[in-house]
């Protein structure tokens, strides 16, 4: 009998704010330095929480969010901050 596989989707596991925070922290720690994992985590969290609601809260269009957080996206720091704040997240830098 052949094995069947389903595509894993992070949004299925981001049920609480704590889940989102821990996921983003893990992606930030593993990011190769280009922001790709952080951008992907923000995209996954946005999809899990409701992209339309995030668009309203951040003041960025829904289309703009998808573009900024896409694999080819290159969001400005200001955009990342708007998205993070709208998600209820805070940026903290530690030594």
Coordinates of C-alpha atoms in Angstrom, one line a residue:
X1 CA 0.0 0.0 0.0
X2 CA 1.5 3.4 -1.0
X3 CA 2.1 6.0 1.7
X4 CA 0.2 9.2 1.5
X5 CA 1.4 12.5 2.7
X6 CA -0.3 15.8 3.5
X7 CA 1.3 19.2 3.3
X8 CA 2.3 20.6 6.7
X9 CA 0.9 24.1 7.4
X10 CA 2.2 26.1 10.3
X11 CA -1.1 28.0 10.6
X12 CA -2.8 24.7 11.8
X13 CA -0.7 24.9 14.9
X14 CA -0.8 28.7 15.7
X15 CA -3.9 28.7 17.9
X16 CA -2.9 31.1 20.6
X17 CA -0.8 34.3 20.9
X18 CA 1.7 32.3 22.9
X19 CA 2.0 29.8 20.0
X20 CA 2.6 32.7 17.6
X21 CA 5.2 34.3 19.9
X22 CA 7.1 31.0 20.3
X23 CA 7.0 30.3 16.6
X24 CA 8.3 33.8 15.8
X25 CA 11.1 33.5 18.4
X26 CA 12.2 30.2 17.0
X27 CA 12.2 31.5 13.5
X28 CA 14.2 34.6 14.6
X29 CA 16.8 32.4 16.2
X30 CA 17.2 30.2 13.1
X31 CA 17.0 33.0 10.5
X32 CA 20.0 32.8 8.2
X33 CA 20.4 36.6 8.5
X34 CA 18.3 37.7 5.5
X35 CA 15.0 37.9 7.4
X36 CA 13.5 35.1 5.3
X37 CA 12.3 33.0 8.3
X38 CA 11.0 36.0 10.2
X39 CA 9.1 37.1 7.1
X40 CA 7.7 33.6 6.7
X41 CA 6.7 33.4 10.3
X42 CA 4.9 36.8 10.2
X43 CA 3.1 35.5 7.0
X44 CA 2.0 32.3 8.7
X45 CA 0.9 34.1 11.9
X46 CA -1.0 36.7 9.8
X47 CA -2.8 33.9 7.9
X48 CA -3.7 32.1 11.2
X49 CA -5.0 35.3 12.8
X50 CA -7.0 36.7 9.8
X51 CA -5.2 38.6 7.1
X52 CA -8.1 41.1 6.5
X53 CA -8.3 42.0 10.1
X54 CA -4.5 42.5 10.2
X55 CA -4.7 44.7 7.2
X56 CA -7.2 47.0 8.9
X57 CA -5.2 47.1 12.1
X58 CA -1.8 47.8 10.5
X59 CA -3.1 50.3 7.9
X60 CA -1.6 48.2 5.1
X61 CA -3.8 46.8 2.3
X62 CA -4.4 43.0 2.3
X63 CA -2.7 42.8 -1.1
X64 CA 0.3 44.8 0.3
X65 CA 0.6 42.4 3.3
X66 CA 0.6 39.4 1.0
X67 CA 3.2 41.0 -1.2
X68 CA 5.5 42.2 1.7
X69 CA 5.3 38.8 3.4
X70 CA 5.7 36.6 0.3
X71 CA 8.9 34.6 -0.3
X72 CA 9.9 37.3 -2.8
X73 CA 8.8 40.2 -0.5
X74 CA 11.3 42.6 1.0
X75 CA 9.3 44.6 3.6
X76 CA 10.8 47.7 5.0
X77 CA 11.6 47.8 8.8
X78 CA 8.6 50.2 9.2
X79 CA 6.3 47.7 7.6
X80 CA 7.6 44.9 9.8
X81 CA 7.0 47.1 12.9
X82 CA 3.4 48.0 11.7
X83 CA 2.6 44.3 11.2
X84 CA 4.2 43.3 14.5
X85 CA 2.3 46.0 16.5
X86 CA -1.0 45.1 14.8
X87 CA -0.4 41.5 15.9
X88 CA 0.2 42.6 19.4
X89 CA 3.9 41.7 19.3
X90 CA 6.8 43.8 20.5
X91 CA 10.3 43.8 19.2
X92 CA 13.0 43.2 21.9
X93 CA 16.7 43.2 21.3
X94 CA 19.0 41.4 23.8
X95 CA 22.7 41.1 24.1

